[in-house]
XYZ file of C-alpha atoms in Angstrom:
668
model
C -19.565 -46.172 49.003
C -21.860 -47.843 51.552
C -20.631 -51.271 50.424
C -17.031 -50.205 51.051
C -17.920 -48.958 54.506
C -19.625 -52.303 55.285
C -16.511 -54.180 54.153
C -14.306 -51.996 56.349
C -16.468 -52.578 59.428
C -16.485 -56.290 58.774
C -12.702 -56.423 58.521
C -12.289 -54.470 61.737
C -14.602 -56.856 63.588
C -12.436 -59.873 62.976
C -11.419 -61.575 66.236
C -9.229 -64.499 67.051
C -6.764 -66.912 65.525
C -9.447 -69.568 65.175
C -10.590 -67.746 62.141
C -7.161 -67.898 60.393
C -8.495 -70.353 57.866
C -10.663 -67.574 56.585
C -7.787 -65.032 56.401
C -6.907 -65.479 52.761
C -10.486 -65.067 51.561
C -10.594 -61.853 53.533
C -7.250 -60.835 52.048
C -8.719 -61.560 48.690
C -11.776 -59.511 49.581
C -9.572 -56.688 50.873
C -7.454 -56.909 47.766
C -10.539 -56.756 45.623
C -11.788 -53.757 47.584
C -8.433 -51.993 47.310
C -8.298 -52.834 43.603
C -11.779 -51.456 43.100
C -10.820 -48.302 45.002
C -7.594 -47.872 43.067
C -9.413 -48.327 39.773
C -11.801 -45.608 40.828
C -8.853 -43.369 41.842
C -7.129 -44.051 38.522
C -10.297 -43.311 36.603
C -10.687 -40.073 38.549
C -7.092 -39.137 37.751
C -7.719 -39.812 34.093
C -10.758 -37.583 34.229
C -8.647 -34.845 35.839
C -6.030 -35.241 33.140
C -8.692 -35.142 30.444
C -10.277 -32.036 31.960
C -6.881 -30.352 32.196
C -5.876 -31.342 28.682
C -9.140 -30.142 27.181
C -8.902 -26.902 29.143
C -5.293 -26.376 28.059
C -6.141 -27.044 24.396
C -9.148 -24.758 24.553
C -7.135 -21.967 26.209
C -4.306 -22.344 23.685
C -6.772 -22.233 20.775
C -8.497 -19.165 22.203
C -5.120 -17.510 22.833
C -4.084 -18.331 19.255
C -7.333 -16.755 18.005
C -6.664 -13.585 19.967
C -3.031 -13.298 18.794
C -3.907 -14.179 15.191
C -6.844 -11.778 15.253
C -4.569 -8.955 16.364
C -2.027 -9.748 13.642
C -4.788 -9.822 10.987
C -6.040 -6.464 12.239
C -2.523 -4.965 12.170
C -1.906 -6.175 8.582
C -5.329 -4.885 7.500
C -4.541 -1.448 8.894
C -1.168 -1.426 7.129
C -2.846 -2.437 3.880
C -5.522 0.258 4.328
C -2.752 2.835 4.807
C -1.314 1.914 1.392
C 1.602 -0.085 2.686
C 2.849 -3.267 1.067
C 2.343 -6.446 3.111
C 3.072 -10.129 2.788
C -0.223 -11.394 1.331
C 0.796 -15.019 1.990
C 1.281 -14.172 5.641
C -2.191 -12.607 5.745
C -3.751 -15.708 4.141
C -1.959 -17.972 6.653
C -3.202 -15.882 9.574
C -6.803 -15.984 8.315
C -6.560 -19.775 7.894
C -5.075 -20.169 11.395
C -7.855 -18.028 12.877
C -10.551 -20.066 11.129
C -8.980 -23.408 12.107
C -8.643 -22.331 15.740
C -12.351 -21.373 15.735
C -13.373 -24.767 14.326
C -11.689 -26.751 17.108
C -12.918 -24.454 19.891
C -16.374 -24.958 21.365
C -17.646 -21.382 21.647
C -20.952 -19.793 22.295
C -23.010 -19.015 19.206
C -22.447 -15.259 19.519
C -18.653 -15.633 19.538
C -18.796 -18.096 16.655
C -20.878 -15.654 14.590
C -18.479 -12.776 15.296
C -15.462 -14.992 14.490
C -17.048 -16.137 11.230
C -17.820 -12.541 10.278
C -14.255 -11.546 11.175
C -12.829 -14.251 8.878
C -15.238 -13.303 6.071
C -14.246 -9.609 6.286
C -10.510 -10.457 6.374
C -10.741 -12.701 3.296
C -12.071 -9.754 1.327
C -8.847 -7.760 1.769
C -6.949 -9.459 -1.056
C -9.442 -8.406 -3.772
C -10.587 -5.131 -2.287
C -9.897 -1.672 -3.671
C -7.954 0.829 -1.505
C -11.241 2.439 -0.332
C -12.774 -0.985 0.409
C -9.629 -1.994 2.313
C -10.002 0.968 4.611
C -13.649 0.019 5.192
C -12.693 -3.594 5.845
C -9.966 -2.505 8.280
C -12.538 -0.389 10.106
C -15.014 -3.299 10.171
C -12.348 -5.674 11.513
C -11.432 -3.223 14.236
C -15.118 -2.769 15.074
C -15.730 -6.530 15.350
C -12.557 -7.229 17.297
C -12.600 -4.270 19.651
C -15.968 -2.494 19.716
C -18.251 -5.513 19.316
C -16.125 -7.330 21.859
C -14.712 -10.318 19.970
C -11.349 -10.000 21.728
C -13.018 -9.489 25.125
C -15.392 -12.384 24.503
C -12.485 -14.681 23.587
C -10.535 -13.642 26.677
C -13.633 -14.153 28.867
C -14.182 -17.553 27.289
C -10.597 -18.533 28.119
C -11.061 -17.381 31.685
C -14.322 -19.314 32.001
C -12.672 -22.412 30.589
C -9.871 -22.163 33.150
C -12.332 -21.582 35.983
C -14.508 -24.538 34.976
C -11.452 -26.763 34.701
C -10.299 -25.724 38.179
C -13.759 -26.407 39.643
C -14.008 -29.831 38.040
C -10.449 -30.698 39.063
C -11.151 -29.736 42.657
C -14.271 -31.916 42.755
C -12.369 -34.882 41.387
C -9.582 -34.287 43.880
C -12.047 -34.390 46.751
C -13.295 -37.688 45.422
C -9.730 -38.918 45.225
C -9.027 -37.900 48.785
C -12.099 -39.812 49.981
C -11.089 -42.897 48.060
C -7.533 -42.685 49.313
C -8.797 -42.448 52.893
C -10.679 -45.727 52.431
C -7.604 -47.273 50.883
C -5.593 -46.219 53.924
C -8.132 -47.808 56.271
C -7.973 -51.076 54.371
C -4.174 -50.951 54.324
C -4.070 -50.529 58.121
C -6.202 -53.659 58.564
C -4.530 -55.868 56.015
C -1.044 -57.166 55.588
C 1.432 -54.550 54.494
C 3.003 -57.074 52.226
C -0.195 -57.398 50.241
C -1.157 -53.757 50.053
C 2.307 -52.151 49.829
C 2.627 -52.475 46.026
C -0.803 -50.948 45.641
C 0.164 -48.162 47.998
C 3.272 -47.405 45.954
C 1.139 -47.289 42.794
C -1.320 -44.940 44.454
C 1.547 -42.675 45.516
C 2.841 -42.615 41.966
C -0.615 -41.751 40.699
C -0.885 -38.942 43.239
C 2.455 -37.497 42.114
C 1.271 -37.592 38.528
C -1.904 -35.779 39.425
C 0.072 -33.152 41.318
C 2.292 -32.597 38.295
C -0.790 -32.141 36.151
C -2.132 -29.628 38.632
C 1.191 -27.763 38.527
C 1.053 -27.803 34.734
C -2.407 -26.298 34.848
C -1.169 -23.536 37.151
C 1.652 -22.807 34.700
C -0.841 -22.636 31.833
C -2.887 -20.117 33.736
C 0.198 -17.978 34.349
C 1.132 -18.156 30.658
C -2.380 -17.118 29.694
C -2.150 -14.085 31.962
C 1.210 -13.145 30.424
C -0.205 -13.592 26.913
C -3.080 -11.266 27.768
C -0.603 -8.596 28.873
C 1.353 -8.974 25.623
C -1.842 -8.712 23.594
C -2.762 -5.495 25.335
C 0.705 -4.124 24.501
C 0.393 -5.187 20.849
C -3.034 -3.618 20.596
C -1.746 -0.177 21.562
C 1.951 0.010 20.557
C 4.134 -0.571 17.522
C 6.251 -3.687 18.173
C 9.327 -2.352 16.339
C 9.730 1.144 17.779
C 7.644 0.842 20.934
C 5.744 3.974 19.926
C 1.954 4.221 20.210
C 0.267 2.835 17.119
C -2.567 4.287 15.063
C -5.301 2.941 17.366
C -3.636 4.336 20.477
C -2.984 7.690 18.805
C -6.559 7.940 17.579
C -7.817 7.300 21.111
C -5.393 9.901 22.475
C -6.477 12.453 19.871
C -10.154 11.856 20.630
C -9.517 12.609 24.294
C -7.437 15.642 23.307
C -10.243 16.978 21.149
C -12.449 17.066 24.248
C -10.113 19.585 25.903
C -10.334 23.163 24.663
C -6.709 23.744 25.583
C -5.718 21.676 22.529
C -6.995 24.342 20.109
C -3.977 25.988 18.508
C -1.729 22.987 18.981
C -0.248 21.130 16.050
C -0.425 17.751 14.331
C 2.475 16.720 12.095
C 2.734 13.698 9.800
C 6.376 12.869 9.047
C 7.246 10.536 6.160
C 10.713 9.343 5.159
C 11.761 10.100 1.579
C 12.514 6.974 -0.500
C 12.563 4.651 2.500
C 11.807 1.721 0.191
C 15.131 2.414 -1.484
C 16.884 1.848 1.856
C 15.151 -1.511 2.278
C 15.963 -2.511 -1.305
C 19.635 -1.553 -1.192
C 20.659 -1.989 2.462
C 18.215 -4.673 3.605
C 15.244 -4.834 5.926
C 17.358 -5.254 9.075
C 19.025 -1.887 8.483
C 15.675 -0.418 7.510
C 14.130 -1.540 10.810
C 17.040 -0.159 12.824
C 16.788 3.113 10.886
C 13.097 3.380 11.819
C 14.001 2.817 15.460
C 16.570 5.628 15.339
C 14.101 7.930 13.577
C 11.582 7.230 16.345
C 14.171 8.254 18.949
C 15.062 11.372 16.950
C 11.426 12.462 16.726
C 10.895 11.909 20.452
C 13.869 14.199 21.072
C 12.329 16.886 18.832
C 9.326 17.440 21.115
C 8.707 17.893 24.827
C 8.053 14.916 27.070
C 4.399 15.838 27.588
C 3.751 15.687 23.826
C 3.237 12.483 21.877
C 4.807 10.793 18.865
C 3.617 7.533 17.299
C 4.063 5.370 14.240
C 1.054 5.218 11.905
C 2.521 3.518 8.820
C 5.583 1.809 7.407
C 7.680 4.973 7.440
C 5.096 7.499 8.646
C 5.151 9.036 12.123
C 2.535 11.252 13.752
C 3.367 13.982 16.252
C 0.937 15.968 18.375
C 2.576 18.962 20.001
C 1.676 22.065 21.935
C 4.169 24.141 19.930
C 3.374 25.839 16.626
C 3.635 23.022 14.087
C 5.711 25.071 11.621
C 8.438 25.520 14.264
C 8.485 21.811 15.056
C 8.619 20.982 11.348
C 11.716 23.177 10.877
C 13.394 21.490 13.831
C 12.648 18.030 12.459
C 13.947 18.871 8.978
C 17.150 20.237 10.485
C 17.627 17.042 12.513
C 17.771 14.997 9.281
C 20.738 16.963 7.937
C 23.285 14.334 9.000
C 23.302 10.652 7.915
C 22.238 8.000 10.418
C 24.821 5.533 11.761
C 23.139 2.152 11.324
C 25.021 -1.113 11.865
C 28.306 0.417 10.790
C 26.852 2.156 7.750
C 26.037 5.809 7.168
C 22.511 6.049 5.780
C 21.548 9.500 4.460
C 17.797 10.053 4.400
C 15.477 13.035 4.458
C 11.900 13.517 5.542
C 8.814 15.274 4.259
C 6.247 16.751 6.631
C 2.596 17.631 6.357
C 1.210 19.600 9.270
C -1.859 21.465 10.441
C -2.938 23.550 13.391
C -5.856 22.270 15.453
C -8.896 24.513 15.319
C -12.128 24.577 17.277
C -13.864 22.771 14.391
C -11.473 19.807 14.480
C -13.166 16.917 16.258
C -12.458 13.853 14.130
C -8.926 12.411 14.465
C -9.254 10.409 11.237
C -10.093 13.554 9.283
C -7.109 15.326 10.805
C -4.851 12.403 9.846
C -6.224 12.478 6.299
C -5.638 16.241 6.043
C -2.085 15.883 7.324
C -1.611 13.114 4.760
C -2.674 15.445 1.937
C -0.155 18.018 3.131
C 2.518 15.300 3.293
C 1.784 14.287 -0.309
C 2.227 17.911 -1.377
C 5.577 18.072 0.400
C 6.739 14.892 -1.341
C 5.529 16.132 -4.742
C 7.593 19.287 -4.200
C 10.717 17.121 -4.186
C 10.895 15.953 -0.595
C 12.799 17.246 2.433
C 10.160 19.920 2.869
C 7.252 20.793 5.129
C 3.851 21.750 3.773
C 0.841 23.042 5.746
C -2.646 21.727 5.143
C -5.006 24.104 3.360
C -8.567 23.484 2.172
C -7.322 23.877 -1.397
C -5.455 20.592 -1.071
C -8.666 18.695 -0.425
C -10.409 20.583 -3.228
C -7.607 19.605 -5.601
C -7.843 15.972 -4.534
C -11.610 15.939 -4.928
C -11.262 17.582 -8.344
C -8.646 14.987 -9.332
C -10.890 12.170 -8.109
C -13.787 13.570 -10.095
C -11.625 13.767 -13.212
C -10.456 10.188 -12.620
C -14.027 9.010 -12.174
C -15.160 10.617 -15.438
C -12.094 9.745 -17.494
C -12.767 6.100 -18.335
C -16.277 6.813 -19.597
C -14.992 9.866 -21.482
C -12.508 7.704 -23.395
C -15.213 5.185 -24.252
C -17.708 7.882 -25.269
C -15.257 9.778 -27.463
C -15.354 12.940 -25.327
C -11.563 13.134 -25.588
C -10.767 14.020 -29.175
C -7.699 14.860 -31.256
C -6.817 18.440 -32.130
C -4.308 19.265 -34.814
C -1.529 21.850 -35.070
C 0.276 22.039 -38.418
C 4.033 21.838 -38.867
C 5.252 24.147 -41.655
C 8.233 24.023 -43.993
C 9.936 27.347 -43.352
C 11.481 27.473 -46.810
C 8.227 27.632 -48.763
C 5.398 27.702 -46.198
C 3.865 24.364 -47.217
C 2.413 21.910 -44.760
C 4.946 19.303 -43.642
C 2.890 17.465 -41.033
C 0.611 17.895 -38.069
C 0.986 17.206 -34.366
C -1.970 15.469 -32.732
C -2.952 16.939 -29.354
C -5.614 15.702 -26.933
C -8.537 17.846 -25.812
C -11.416 16.812 -23.536
C -14.839 18.296 -24.149
C -16.079 17.739 -20.600
C -19.883 17.930 -20.259
C -19.735 20.281 -17.237
C -16.187 21.682 -17.129
C -15.973 22.612 -20.785
C -12.889 22.208 -22.946
C -9.912 20.816 -20.961
C -6.275 20.859 -22.009
C -4.082 17.803 -21.317
C -2.512 19.452 -18.274
C -5.942 19.220 -16.609
C -6.505 15.493 -17.129
C -3.233 13.724 -17.987
C -2.148 13.494 -14.289
C -5.500 11.882 -13.521
C -5.032 9.452 -16.417
C -1.598 8.491 -15.096
C -2.943 7.890 -11.587
C -5.854 5.852 -12.937
C -3.621 3.806 -15.271
C -5.512 4.987 -18.356
C -2.717 6.638 -20.346
C -2.360 3.686 -22.711
C -6.064 3.589 -23.543
C -6.144 7.379 -23.823
C -3.255 7.472 -26.299
C -4.720 4.742 -28.473
C -8.153 6.381 -28.496
C -6.569 9.632 -29.739
C -4.366 7.812 -32.248
C -7.294 5.849 -33.661
C -9.404 8.980 -34.186
C -6.478 10.942 -35.627
C -5.708 8.212 -38.179
C -9.369 8.066 -39.191
C -9.359 11.828 -39.854
C -6.090 11.489 -41.794
C -7.675 8.763 -43.889
C -10.497 11.179 -44.725
C -8.153 13.998 -45.762
C -6.253 11.619 -47.979
C -9.423 10.231 -49.533
C -10.646 13.770 -50.284
C -7.198 14.550 -51.755
C -6.856 17.570 -49.503
C -3.437 16.511 -48.299
C -1.102 13.551 -48.123
C -1.101 13.424 -44.302
C 1.849 12.992 -41.991
C 0.717 12.905 -38.352
C 2.838 13.049 -35.196
C 1.376 11.099 -32.251
C 2.424 11.724 -28.658
C 3.244 8.586 -26.633
C 3.188 8.492 -22.843
C 5.856 6.433 -20.990
C 3.326 3.695 -20.170
C 2.242 3.539 -23.798
C 5.823 3.157 -24.937
C 6.205 0.241 -22.477
C 2.983 -1.471 -23.588
C 3.851 -5.025 -24.753
C 1.066 -4.804 -27.357
C 2.117 -1.400 -28.728
C 3.373 -2.619 -32.120
C 0.325 -4.792 -32.789
C -2.081 -1.980 -31.894
C -0.263 0.653 -33.978
C -0.119 -1.631 -37.007
C -3.806 -2.492 -36.554
C -4.727 1.228 -36.544
C -2.670 1.751 -39.710
C -4.169 -1.284 -41.428
C -7.725 -0.142 -40.721
C -7.076 3.389 -42.030
C -4.732 2.538 -44.880
C -1.945 4.826 -43.679
C 1.628 3.844 -44.472
C 4.581 3.889 -42.110
C 5.990 7.110 -43.604
C 2.772 8.920 -42.642
C 3.022 8.181 -38.896
C 5.512 9.649 -36.435
C 5.674 8.759 -32.714
C 6.718 11.610 -30.410
C 8.189 10.806 -26.997
C 9.596 13.084 -24.356
C 13.363 13.377 -24.238
C 13.507 12.168 -20.633
C 11.310 9.162 -21.423
C 13.422 7.954 -24.294
C 16.894 8.762 -23.029
C 16.631 8.191 -19.282
C 14.110 5.358 -19.298
C 15.193 1.908 -18.128
C 12.241 -0.174 -19.312
C 13.452 -2.986 -21.569
C 10.032 -3.273 -23.208
C 10.135 0.427 -24.136
C 13.483 0.016 -25.908
C 12.236 -3.150 -27.610
C 9.188 -1.250 -28.880
C 11.412 1.612 -30.078
C 13.502 -0.783 -32.145
C 10.389 -2.532 -33.459
C 8.808 0.753 -34.556
C 11.989 1.691 -36.387
C 12.038 -1.704 -38.110
C 8.442 -1.070 -39.248
C 9.557 2.238 -40.799
C 7.746 4.417 -38.237
C 9.832 7.450 -37.324
C 10.436 8.563 -33.743
C 10.990 12.148 -32.627
C 12.294 13.504 -29.336
C 9.813 16.063 -28.006
C 10.834 19.053 -25.842
C 14.490 18.495 -26.762
C 16.847 20.588 -24.665
C 14.846 20.444 -21.426
C 16.085 17.084 -20.122
C 19.456 15.568 -19.335
C 19.986 13.503 -22.425
C 23.141 11.490 -22.890
C 24.577 12.088 -26.360
C 26.116 8.621 -26.370
C 22.681 7.112 -25.737
C 21.162 9.372 -28.367
C 23.449 7.906 -31.023
C 22.371 4.381 -30.075
C 18.626 4.974 -30.494
C 16.742 4.908 -33.821
C 15.578 8.518 -33.591
C 14.621 10.323 -36.827
C 14.254 13.861 -35.528
C 14.148 16.249 -32.593
C 11.717 19.012 -31.625
C 13.385 22.045 -30.096
C 11.570 23.117 -26.950
C 9.884 26.524 -27.041
C 12.202 27.691 -24.229
C 15.086 27.497 -26.732
C 13.127 29.168 -29.546
C 11.391 32.043 -27.768
C 14.553 34.114 -26.982
C 15.699 34.196 -30.622
C 17.468 36.053 -32.144
C 19.271 36.676 -28.812
C 22.993 35.883 -29.397
C 23.224 33.328 -26.568
C 20.065 31.566 -27.710
C 21.345 31.722 -31.282
C 24.591 30.017 -30.227
C 22.651 27.168 -28.670
C 20.469 26.905 -31.777
C 23.443 26.658 -34.109
C 25.073 24.012 -31.880
C 21.936 21.895 -31.827
C 21.437 22.216 -35.575
C 25.046 21.157 -36.129
C 24.533 18.168 -33.833
C 21.364 17.200 -35.696
C 23.170 17.454 -39.027
C 25.967 15.181 -37.809
C 23.435 12.639 -36.539
C 21.253 12.973 -39.676
C 18.218 14.132 -37.693
C 15.535 16.532 -38.897
C 14.680 19.446 -36.573
C 11.286 20.982 -35.794
C 11.186 24.223 -33.815
C 8.243 24.497 -31.412
C 6.744 27.740 -30.168
C 7.339 29.831 -33.305
C 5.245 32.854 -32.343
C 6.176 35.527 -34.914
C 7.644 35.957 -38.376
C 11.013 37.234 -37.140
C 11.679 33.974 -35.288
C 10.517 31.988 -38.312
C 12.866 33.945 -40.578
C 15.796 33.485 -38.192
C 15.211 29.740 -37.954
C 14.998 29.500 -41.737
C 18.250 31.395 -42.127
C 20.031 29.092 -39.655
C 18.891 26.013 -41.554
C 16.043 24.857 -39.363
C 13.626 23.720 -42.022
C 10.470 23.035 -39.989
C 8.464 25.124 -37.526
C 5.337 24.827 -35.403
C 3.542 27.490 -33.407
C 0.964 30.250 -33.258
C 2.806 32.088 -36.078
C 1.217 29.547 -38.407
C -1.838 28.149 -36.619
C -3.190 27.244 -33.230
C -4.328 23.684 -32.411
C -7.707 23.062 -34.088
C -10.420 20.415 -33.905
C -10.735 18.152 -36.920
C -13.465 20.099 -38.729
C -11.623 23.417 -38.404
C -8.358 21.818 -39.519
C -10.154 20.374 -42.537
C -11.294 23.867 -43.504
C -7.788 25.178 -42.872
C -6.364 22.492 -45.148
C -8.777 23.487 -47.898
C -7.289 26.974 -47.846
C -3.656 26.303 -46.981
C -2.918 22.686 -47.807
C -0.874 23.542 -50.892
C 1.036 26.461 -49.388
C 0.838 28.383 -46.161
C 2.644 31.704 -46.459
C 1.011 34.042 -49.008
C 4.395 35.537 -49.816
C 8.009 34.781 -49.177
C 8.959 35.565 -45.540
C 11.100 38.573 -44.964
C 14.283 36.762 -44.005
C 16.489 38.818 -41.740
C 20.048 38.334 -42.816
C 22.017 37.770 -39.624
C 25.780 37.462 -39.644
C 27.163 33.987 -39.169
C 28.961 33.491 -35.868
C 31.935 31.308 -35.564
C-alpha cells in the first residue's frame, strides 16, 4: 500500500512538457500499478465469491439436515404408532441426513449428536414395535430436547453472520483499492485506463449481484426456519396439531385443575385402508381432510382436535366425553362427498374422563387407544370408555403371549381327547383332539384363554403341529397296545391351513408314528373353509384329499356357507354345531336337523352331532339317521392317561345296553 501511495505522489509531481520523453514509461508504470490494483480487486472479489459460495453451501446443507431430520422423526413416530410407511423413503432420508453431515463442517458436539441421530434412525427397520417407540422417543429427544435442531439452526445463523463479516471486510478492501485506481485514472490518459475502468465496473456489478444473492439466501433460510417450525407442530395434510403439539398442550392442561372432569377422545376410522386400496390415496387424503373439518365442527372453538396417526384423531374437550362421542358417531351417518364420489365410512371411538391422577399425556393416549381397540373389536362404529379392566386384559394377554412360545417348546400345551361314538351300537368311532395348557401358575387353561394370544403372536401353526405330533404319538401307543384302532380328528387354524409346508409336516408326523391316512381327519371351521380366499389353503385342501386324509367342517350351521362352494370342496363330513343339537327334539330344531341330514346324504357326507348332553338327544339323533355323536353324554375331554384307561373299559363298546330310542313320528 505504501508503494502505491509513493507511485501516486510521484505521478502527481510531474511537471512540464520537457519530460514528455519519459511519459510512456510512466504510462507503463501507471498501467502496471493499475493492473496490480485490479488483480488485487479481482482476487478480493473471488474471495468474496468463495466465501459466499461456501456459506450458501453450508447453509443449504444445514437446512437439508434440519428438514430431513424432521421428516425422519415424523416417519419414526408414524412407525411407532403402528402405521405403515415407505421404508425406502426412510432409508433415503437417513442417507441424505448422513451425507449432508459429512459435507458440513460442524462442531464436535453437533457431529456427535448427528451421528447418534443417524445410528438411532437406522435401527428402525429391524426394531420390534416396542423398540420402535423407544427409538422414536430417542430421536425426538436428540432432535428437540438435546438441541440438535437448535444447534443446526444456530450453526446456519453463525455461518451466515461470519460470511457477512468476511464479505464486508473484503468490500472495504475493494473500496480502498478502487479509490487508488480512481486516483491513477485521473492522472493518466483516459484512453489507457478506460478499458480497465470498464472491467472494474463489470467486476463491481458482479460482486453486487453476489451480495444480492447472499441476501436472498438469508431470506430463504428464514422462510425455511418458519416452515420447519410449522412442520414440527402441525400435520401437513390436515393442518391440525400433530402428536408432539398435542402432547405439549396436554402437559400444560394437566397443570390446570380446571381440566379435571374434561374428556379425551381417540377417534379412528373403520377400514380406512380399504378406502385407500379401492379409491386411491388422493381420495383417502381428501377424506382425512374432510374428517378433520367434521371433528372440528363437533367441538367448541376453545377445545382442541389433532391428528395423531394415519387415520386417528385426538380430541380434548370440556364436555362429557360420552356426549361428544355420540355426536361424532351421528355425524358419520351420511357418506362423504369426495372428488365426485360418495364414500361411506364409520368411526370407532375410545374415550376417557380426566381425573386428578392423570398427569402423563402418553399414558392417557395409550388408555384411549385401548378403549379404541375395544370399540373396533366390537364391530366398529361404536364408542367405548376406558376402564382399568382393559389394561388388565392387555397385560394378561401379553403375559400369555410371552409364556406361549416356551410352553409349546416345553410341552406344557398337551392334547386332550373326547371320543366320538357310533349311536347305533355305542362303539368308539373316533376321537377329537383338543388343546389344553397346564400353565405353571394359572393352572389348566382352555383354548379360549390362549388361542387369541397365539393368533396375535403368530404361533398358531406351531401350536397346532405340537398338538398333532403328541396326539399321533399317543394314537401310535394305543394301536401298539391293541386297545383301539385309532381315528383322530385334528383341529386346524386358518393360518395352519394356509401353511405352505402343511402337507410335508402332516405326512412326516404320520410317517414317524405309522398312522395311515384313514386314521387322520383334519377339522376346519366352516367359515375358514367356505369363506376363505387364500389360494394356498385351497391347494392344501386338495392335496390332503389326494393323500386320502379326510376333512370335516366343524361348527356347521353357524357360518354363512355357500352350498355351491360346499359341493366343490373335497369335504368328507360335517359336525353339527351344539346350537343345532341342544334344542332337540323341539319340532323346529328337528326340521333343521332333518334338512341337514338330507343334504349330507345327497352330498355323501357323514355327520357328527356335537354337544350331545343326554340320552334323549342321542336317541333322537339315532332315530333320524345321524350315526355319530360327541358330547358329555358319552365322555368329557380327557388327558391321554385318562383316555387310555377309558379305552381299556369302553374301547370295544360304550353303551352298556341298547339306548331307549324314542320313536318320534316322521314329519314331511
